[in-house]
Amino acid sequence: MAISAAVMTEPHAPMEVWALDDPSLEEGGILLETIASEVCGTDVHLHHGQLAGVPYPIVPGHVSVGRVLETVGVDADATGAPVAPGDVVTFYDVHEVCGTCWHCLVAGQPNRCPNRRVYGITYSALEGPLGGWAERIYLKPGVRLLKLPEALSADDVIGGGCGLFTGFAAVERSSLQMADTVLIQGSGPVGLSAAAFAALRGAALTIVIGAPSDRLALAADLGADLTLSLETLTREERREEILELTGGRGADTVIEASGNPAAVTEGFDLLRDGGTYVIAGHYTDAGDIELNPHIAINRKHAVVRGQWGTEFRHVIRALRMLAKHRDRLDFASIIGRRYGLDETGSALEDVASLRVPKAVIAPQA
Ligand SMILES: [Zn+2]
Ligand SMILES: [Zn+2]
């Protein structure tokens, strides 16, 4: 039986629905029926051709939740929890990290492994249903599977989506200490997640700069103490407010989750001397900025860290925290609209124009 899948044939081309061949399952393989797959900002960037080395045509969708239809010799998830057909699971999109190259073995940095493949990004549609915008997803042998914690629904996980894990990773990568003042730049899914986890990690004051207002309201619901709107405040007004709140020093920790290059100059400006700046919003290339290294970094004694993608531990840990704090972290409420496989073009447009905080592809709809 063929599998319907939404296919991005090349950058800027209209989305198409293709019928893909049913994969023949290898030993260790799993077939999922897709419940929901997210539309991440990265999918918009893929559609704009902003990531190098993408083997178009692709089936997008790197974070997905599905129901196990069939497994070949797999009876447990990556944490050892038993898994059987009918169970609702998610999986780690990064795959085929080799464990033997210089990056894996010496640098301890598997996200730079040259053999690394990512569901929904680096697999061609010609290789099979290896992205979430499809009725079924084939998990190749070795894909890290995770049964959803009992407290969580598919909507909780997909409402957070890849931004939930990236925001968690960015907070982990910072030096955030209890009672810090944390500034989050950006109120998309990564920024919302970073705000939530910064507050949980013990920030005394969590500030989110972003827009539009519905996203800032979500940020406040998820843990931000103060939101500053890009629409109503000038950069100078935002600066004055943050300096006033921090005794003129600036934020202890700044996390960039906007994907806008201009945010980075503002981020350095609002970071206190000796503070830590984590740049997590530039997974794809959004362009250059001009920076004065003396003022922004050297004299400031700034610690600057990049966070590119996530590791599996972020997925496990973020979902454990989400399960524990489900009452205060309503990521399911971020979902703005569900789209069928024939509506993925509108989903990309709606995410690009910020019309919905989180668009979800529901292939069975
Ligand atoms: Zn490697
Ligand atoms: Zn993503």
Short mmCIF file of C-alpha atoms and ligand atoms in Angstrom, two decimals:
data_model
loop_
_atom_site.label_atom_id
_atom_site.label_comp_id
_atom_site.label_asym_id
_atom_site.label_seq_id
_atom_site.Cartn_x
_atom_site.Cartn_y
_atom_site.Cartn_z
CA MET A 1 0.00 0.00 0.00
CA ALA A 2 1.44 3.37 -0.99
CA ILE A 3 2.15 6.04 1.62
CA SER A 4 0.95 9.60 1.02
CA ALA A 5 3.63 12.14 1.85
CA ALA A 6 4.02 15.89 1.47
CA VAL A 7 7.17 16.56 -0.54
CA MET A 8 9.31 19.68 -0.77
CA THR A 9 10.69 19.13 -4.27
CA GLU A 10 13.09 22.09 -4.22
CA PRO A 11 13.39 25.49 -2.50
CA HIS A 12 10.52 27.88 -3.26
CA ALA A 13 8.55 25.26 -5.25
CA PRO A 14 4.93 24.55 -4.28
CA MET A 15 4.55 21.57 -1.96
CA GLU A 16 3.39 18.34 -3.61
CA VAL A 17 1.73 15.17 -2.32
CA TRP A 18 3.49 12.03 -3.52
CA ALA A 19 2.67 8.36 -3.13
CA LEU A 20 5.76 6.63 -1.72
CA ASP A 21 6.38 2.90 -1.73
CA ASP A 22 5.81 1.07 1.52
CA PRO A 23 9.25 0.33 2.96
CA SER A 24 10.33 -3.23 3.53
CA LEU A 25 11.28 -3.36 7.20
CA GLU A 26 14.83 -4.37 8.06
CA GLU A 27 15.78 -6.14 11.30
CA GLY A 28 15.57 -3.43 13.96
CA GLY A 29 13.18 -1.30 11.89
CA ILE A 30 9.87 0.17 13.03
CA LEU A 31 6.88 1.45 11.10
CA LEU A 32 4.87 4.26 12.69
CA GLU A 33 1.47 5.61 11.81
CA THR A 34 1.98 9.36 12.07
CA ILE A 35 -0.28 11.08 14.60
CA ALA A 36 1.26 14.54 14.30
CA SER A 37 4.39 16.16 12.95
CA GLU A 38 5.42 19.71 13.54
CA VAL A 39 6.17 22.60 11.25
CA CYS A 40 9.32 24.13 12.69
CA GLY A 41 10.94 27.41 11.65
CA THR A 42 13.65 25.25 10.11
CA ASP A 43 11.08 23.85 7.65
CA VAL A 44 10.41 27.40 6.47
CA HIS A 45 14.16 27.91 6.09
CA LEU A 46 14.41 24.62 4.14
CA HIS A 47 11.70 25.91 1.85
CA HIS A 48 13.75 29.07 1.38
CA GLY A 49 16.90 27.05 0.66
CA GLN A 50 18.82 28.38 3.69
CA LEU A 51 20.51 25.13 4.75
CA ALA A 52 23.38 23.68 2.74
CA GLY A 53 23.46 20.06 1.63
CA VAL A 54 19.74 19.25 1.72
CA PRO A 55 18.97 16.46 -0.81
CA TYR A 56 15.71 17.78 -2.29
CA PRO A 57 13.14 16.34 -2.84
CA ILE A 58 12.54 15.70 0.87
CA VAL A 59 9.67 14.72 3.13
CA PRO A 60 9.92 17.40 5.85
CA GLY A 61 9.02 16.85 9.49
CA HIS A 62 11.87 16.21 11.93
CA VAL A 63 9.91 15.98 15.18
CA SER A 64 6.89 13.70 15.08
CA VAL A 65 4.67 11.54 17.25
CA GLY A 66 3.27 8.27 15.97
CA ARG A 67 1.66 4.98 16.88
CA VAL A 68 3.74 1.84 16.47
CA LEU A 69 2.28 -0.29 13.66
CA GLU A 70 4.97 -2.89 13.28
CA THR A 71 8.45 -3.63 14.59
CA VAL A 72 11.07 -6.15 13.56
CA GLY A 73 12.93 -7.37 16.61
CA VAL A 74 12.40 -4.19 18.66
CA ASP A 75 10.60 -4.58 21.97
CA ALA A 76 11.91 -1.63 24.01
CA ASP A 77 12.57 2.07 23.54
CA ALA A 78 15.96 3.73 24.02
CA THR A 79 15.45 3.91 27.78
CA GLY A 80 14.50 0.22 28.07
CA ALA A 81 10.74 0.78 28.42
CA PRO A 82 8.78 -1.98 26.67
CA VAL A 83 7.31 -1.02 23.30
CA ALA A 84 4.66 -2.88 21.34
CA PRO A 85 2.34 -2.12 18.42
CA GLY A 86 -0.26 0.45 19.44
CA ASP A 87 2.09 2.41 21.71
CA VAL A 88 2.45 6.16 21.13
CA VAL A 89 6.08 7.16 20.67
CA THR A 90 8.36 9.89 19.46
CA PHE A 91 11.90 9.47 18.18
CA TYR A 92 15.16 11.36 17.96
CA ASP A 93 15.42 12.83 14.47
CA VAL A 94 19.22 12.66 14.34
CA HIS A 95 20.43 9.30 13.10
CA GLU A 96 23.51 7.44 11.88
CA VAL A 97 25.94 9.40 14.03
CA CYS A 98 28.97 7.13 13.59
CA GLY A 99 30.67 7.14 16.99
CA THR A 100 34.04 6.61 15.29
CA CYS A 101 34.90 9.89 13.52
CA TRP A 102 37.05 12.65 15.01
CA HIS A 103 34.02 14.74 16.01
CA CYS A 104 32.30 11.80 17.73
CA LEU A 105 35.37 10.29 19.30
CA VAL A 106 37.73 13.15 20.11
CA ALA A 107 35.68 16.34 20.27
CA GLY A 108 32.66 14.66 21.88
CA GLN A 109 30.50 16.63 19.51
CA PRO A 110 28.25 14.25 17.56
CA ASN A 111 26.24 17.12 16.09
CA ARG A 112 29.19 17.78 13.75
CA CYS A 113 29.60 14.12 12.72
CA PRO A 114 29.82 14.04 8.91
CA ASN A 115 27.78 10.83 8.80
CA ARG A 116 24.92 12.38 10.75
CA ARG A 117 21.52 12.13 9.07
CA VAL A 118 18.36 13.88 10.19
CA TYR A 119 14.79 12.76 9.56
CA GLY A 120 12.89 15.36 7.55
CA ILE A 121 16.07 17.22 6.55
CA THR A 122 18.92 15.11 5.15
CA TYR A 123 17.05 12.11 3.72
CA SER A 124 15.71 12.27 0.19
CA ALA A 125 12.05 11.43 -0.42
CA LEU A 126 13.42 8.88 -2.91
CA GLU A 127 14.85 6.93 0.06
CA GLY A 128 11.38 6.43 1.56
CA PRO A 129 9.05 7.93 4.19
CA LEU A 130 11.89 9.37 6.31
CA GLY A 131 10.12 12.52 7.45
CA GLY A 132 7.01 13.18 9.49
CA TRP A 133 4.82 14.86 6.89
CA ALA A 134 3.64 11.45 5.73
CA GLU A 135 0.94 8.96 6.71
CA ARG A 136 3.58 6.57 7.97
CA ILE A 137 7.22 6.97 8.99
CA TYR A 138 9.88 4.32 8.63
CA LEU A 139 12.32 4.26 11.56
CA LYS A 140 15.51 2.62 10.38
CA PRO A 141 17.47 0.32 12.66
CA GLY A 142 19.18 2.31 15.40
CA VAL A 143 16.77 5.28 15.47
CA ARG A 144 16.33 6.30 19.10
CA LEU A 145 12.75 5.60 20.07
CA LEU A 146 11.03 7.09 23.11
CA LYS A 147 7.64 6.02 24.44
CA LEU A 148 5.71 9.09 25.59
CA PRO A 149 5.64 9.50 29.37
CA GLU A 150 2.18 8.59 30.68
CA ALA A 151 1.35 12.17 31.68
CA LEU A 152 1.88 13.47 28.15
CA SER A 153 -0.34 13.44 25.08
CA ALA A 154 0.83 13.65 21.48
CA ASP A 155 -0.28 17.31 21.50
CA ASP A 156 1.89 18.11 24.53
CA VAL A 157 4.96 16.78 22.78
CA ILE A 158 4.28 18.16 19.33
CA GLY A 159 3.08 21.53 20.73
CA GLY A 160 6.56 21.87 22.19
CA GLY A 161 8.19 20.05 19.31
CA CYS A 162 11.76 20.61 18.32
CA GLY A 163 11.69 24.05 19.94
CA LEU A 164 11.01 22.40 23.30
CA PHE A 165 14.23 20.39 23.03
CA THR A 166 16.29 23.25 21.59
CA GLY A 167 15.10 25.66 24.29
CA PHE A 168 15.96 23.08 26.94
CA ALA A 169 19.41 22.57 25.38
CA ALA A 170 20.05 26.33 25.27
CA VAL A 171 19.23 26.70 28.97
CA GLU A 172 21.42 23.70 29.78
CA ARG A 173 24.27 25.21 27.75
CA SER A 174 24.05 28.52 29.63
CA SER A 175 25.58 29.05 33.05
CA LEU A 176 22.22 29.97 34.52
CA GLN A 177 22.37 30.06 38.29
CA MET A 178 19.54 30.35 40.75
CA ALA A 179 18.35 33.97 41.09
CA ASP A 180 19.88 35.06 37.78
CA THR A 181 18.18 37.56 35.53
CA VAL A 182 17.65 35.83 32.20
CA LEU A 183 16.81 37.52 28.95
CA ILE A 184 15.29 35.43 26.17
CA GLN A 185 15.29 36.96 22.70
CA GLY A 186 12.44 35.56 20.65
CA SER A 187 8.99 34.23 21.49
CA GLY A 188 8.72 31.41 18.98
CA PRO A 189 8.73 27.80 20.19
CA VAL A 190 12.46 27.88 21.11
CA GLY A 191 12.10 31.12 23.06
CA LEU A 192 8.95 29.93 24.83
CA SER A 193 10.68 26.72 25.84
CA ALA A 194 13.81 28.56 26.98
CA ALA A 195 11.64 30.88 29.11
CA ALA A 196 9.85 27.92 30.68
CA PHE A 197 13.03 26.01 31.49
CA ALA A 198 14.93 29.12 32.65
CA ALA A 199 12.16 29.77 35.16
CA LEU A 200 12.21 26.12 36.27
CA ARG A 201 15.99 26.20 36.67
CA GLY A 202 15.63 29.02 39.15
CA ALA A 203 15.87 32.37 37.38
CA ALA A 204 14.71 35.17 39.66
CA LEU A 205 13.63 37.24 36.69
CA THR A 206 12.88 35.85 33.23
CA ILE A 207 12.38 38.47 30.53
CA VAL A 208 11.22 37.67 26.99
CA ILE A 209 11.59 40.08 24.09
CA GLY A 210 9.34 39.10 21.20
CA ALA A 211 6.17 39.51 19.16
CA PRO A 212 3.30 39.25 18.33
CA SER A 213 1.28 39.78 21.50
CA ASP A 214 -0.37 36.32 21.51
CA ARG A 215 3.08 34.74 21.74
CA LEU A 216 4.10 37.05 24.56
CA ALA A 217 0.96 35.99 26.42
CA LEU A 218 2.06 32.36 25.98
CA ALA A 219 5.52 33.29 27.29
CA ALA A 220 3.93 34.76 30.40
CA ASP A 221 1.80 31.62 30.87
CA LEU A 222 4.89 29.41 30.58
CA GLY A 223 7.03 31.26 33.10
CA ALA A 224 8.21 34.67 31.85
CA ASP A 225 7.96 37.35 34.53
CA LEU A 226 8.13 40.18 32.03
CA THR A 227 7.59 40.43 28.29
CA LEU A 228 8.77 43.29 26.09
CA SER A 229 7.12 43.71 22.71
CA LEU A 230 9.15 44.31 19.58
CA GLU A 231 6.04 45.92 18.12
CA THR A 232 5.51 48.65 20.70
CA LEU A 233 8.96 49.31 22.17
CA THR A 234 12.02 50.63 20.35
CA ARG A 235 15.38 49.01 20.90
CA GLU A 236 16.39 51.95 23.09
CA GLU A 237 13.22 51.61 25.18
CA ARG A 238 13.85 47.89 25.69
CA ARG A 239 17.41 48.65 26.71
CA GLU A 240 16.34 51.29 29.23
CA GLU A 241 13.83 48.93 30.80
CA ILE A 242 16.31 46.05 31.15
CA LEU A 243 19.09 48.26 32.51
CA GLU A 244 16.68 49.74 35.03
CA LEU A 245 15.70 46.25 36.22
CA THR A 246 19.31 45.13 36.55
CA GLY A 247 20.91 48.10 38.30
CA GLY A 248 22.36 49.27 34.99
CA ARG A 249 24.32 46.03 34.53
CA GLY A 250 22.30 43.98 32.04
CA ALA A 251 21.15 40.36 32.15
CA ASP A 252 23.31 37.62 33.69
CA THR A 253 22.31 35.22 30.94
CA VAL A 254 20.99 36.01 27.48
CA ILE A 255 19.55 33.32 25.22
CA GLU A 256 19.05 34.20 21.57
CA ALA A 257 16.13 32.29 20.06
CA SER A 258 14.95 34.67 17.38
CA GLY A 259 16.84 33.66 14.26
CA ASN A 260 17.24 37.34 13.46
CA PRO A 261 20.87 38.45 13.05
CA ALA A 262 20.06 41.94 14.39
CA ALA A 263 19.01 40.37 17.69
CA VAL A 264 22.61 39.31 18.31
CA THR A 265 23.99 42.86 18.50
CA GLU A 266 21.16 43.75 20.86
CA GLY A 267 21.85 40.61 22.91
CA PHE A 268 25.50 41.53 23.49
CA ASP A 269 24.40 45.03 24.39
CA LEU A 270 21.99 43.73 27.06
CA LEU A 271 24.40 41.17 28.54
CA ARG A 272 26.13 42.15 31.78
CA ASP A 273 29.91 42.10 32.07
CA GLY A 274 31.00 38.49 32.57
CA GLY A 275 27.59 37.17 31.54
CA THR A 276 26.88 34.21 29.28
CA TYR A 277 25.31 34.53 25.86
CA VAL A 278 23.87 31.42 24.19
CA ILE A 279 23.02 31.76 20.52
CA ALA A 280 20.49 29.09 19.61
CA GLY A 281 18.22 30.70 17.02
CA HIS A 282 20.51 30.49 14.01
CA TYR A 283 20.27 26.84 13.03
CA THR A 284 20.17 28.07 9.43
CA ASP A 285 22.06 30.94 7.82
CA ALA A 286 20.05 34.15 8.21
CA GLY A 287 22.88 36.53 7.32
CA ASP A 288 25.66 38.66 8.82
CA ILE A 289 25.94 41.34 11.48
CA GLU A 290 28.51 43.97 12.31
CA LEU A 291 29.96 43.58 15.79
CA ASN A 292 32.56 45.50 17.76
CA PRO A 293 34.58 42.73 19.43
CA HIS A 294 36.15 45.10 21.96
CA ILE A 295 32.84 46.36 23.30
CA ALA A 296 30.65 43.30 22.77
CA ILE A 297 32.95 40.51 23.88
CA ASN A 298 36.50 41.30 24.99
CA ARG A 299 36.08 44.19 27.42
CA LYS A 300 32.80 42.67 28.57
CA HIS A 301 34.53 39.37 29.40
CA ALA A 302 31.55 37.68 27.79
CA VAL A 303 31.12 33.94 27.55
CA VAL A 304 29.59 33.15 24.16
CA ARG A 305 28.21 29.72 23.30
CA GLY A 306 26.44 28.37 20.24
CA GLN A 307 23.79 25.68 20.48
CA TRP A 308 23.25 23.90 17.16
CA GLY A 309 20.51 21.30 17.29
CA THR A 310 20.06 18.92 20.18
CA GLU A 311 21.23 15.59 21.50
CA PHE A 312 18.99 12.71 22.53
CA ARG A 313 19.50 13.46 26.21
CA HIS A 314 17.76 16.81 25.68
CA VAL A 315 14.70 15.02 24.30
CA ILE A 316 14.52 12.63 27.25
CA ARG A 317 15.21 15.28 29.88
CA ALA A 318 12.89 17.91 28.40
CA LEU A 319 10.02 15.41 28.22
CA ARG A 320 10.65 14.26 31.80
CA MET A 321 10.41 17.88 32.94
CA LEU A 322 7.34 18.44 30.80
CA ALA A 323 5.69 15.36 32.31
CA LYS A 324 6.48 16.49 35.86
CA HIS A 325 5.34 20.08 35.29
CA ARG A 326 2.50 19.37 32.87
CA ASP A 327 0.12 21.59 34.86
CA ARG A 328 2.19 24.75 34.40
CA LEU A 329 3.67 23.89 31.01
CA ASP A 330 0.73 23.70 28.64
CA PHE A 331 2.66 23.37 25.40
CA ALA A 332 -0.38 21.78 23.73
CA SER A 333 -1.99 25.22 23.90
CA ILE A 334 0.64 26.60 21.52
CA ILE A 335 -0.82 24.61 18.62
CA GLY A 336 -2.53 27.15 16.41
CA ARG A 337 -3.86 24.95 13.61
CA ARG A 338 -3.72 21.46 12.14
CA TYR A 339 -3.07 20.90 8.45
CA GLY A 340 -3.62 17.88 6.22
CA LEU A 341 -0.93 16.64 3.83
CA ASP A 342 -2.45 18.72 1.01
CA GLU A 343 -2.24 21.90 3.13
CA THR A 344 1.45 21.93 4.03
CA GLY A 345 2.09 24.92 1.73
CA SER A 346 -0.37 27.00 3.79
CA ALA A 347 1.22 25.68 6.97
CA LEU A 348 4.64 26.94 5.84
CA GLU A 349 3.17 30.33 4.92
CA ASP A 350 1.36 30.63 8.25
CA VAL A 351 4.54 29.84 10.20
CA ALA A 352 6.65 32.19 8.07
CA SER A 353 4.23 35.07 8.63
CA LEU A 354 3.86 34.28 12.38
CA ARG A 355 0.10 33.72 11.95
CA VAL A 356 0.25 30.63 14.17
CA PRO A 357 2.68 29.97 17.03
CA LYS A 358 2.84 26.26 16.17
CA ALA A 359 1.48 24.59 13.04
CA VAL A 360 0.96 20.84 13.18
CA ILE A 361 0.71 18.44 10.25
CA ALA A 362 -1.93 15.78 10.91
CA PRO A 363 -1.50 13.29 8.04
CA GLN A 364 -4.51 11.16 8.98
CA ALA A 365 -6.89 14.15 8.82
ZN ZN B 1 30.90 10.55 13.77
ZN ZN B 2 13.05 22.04 14.21
#
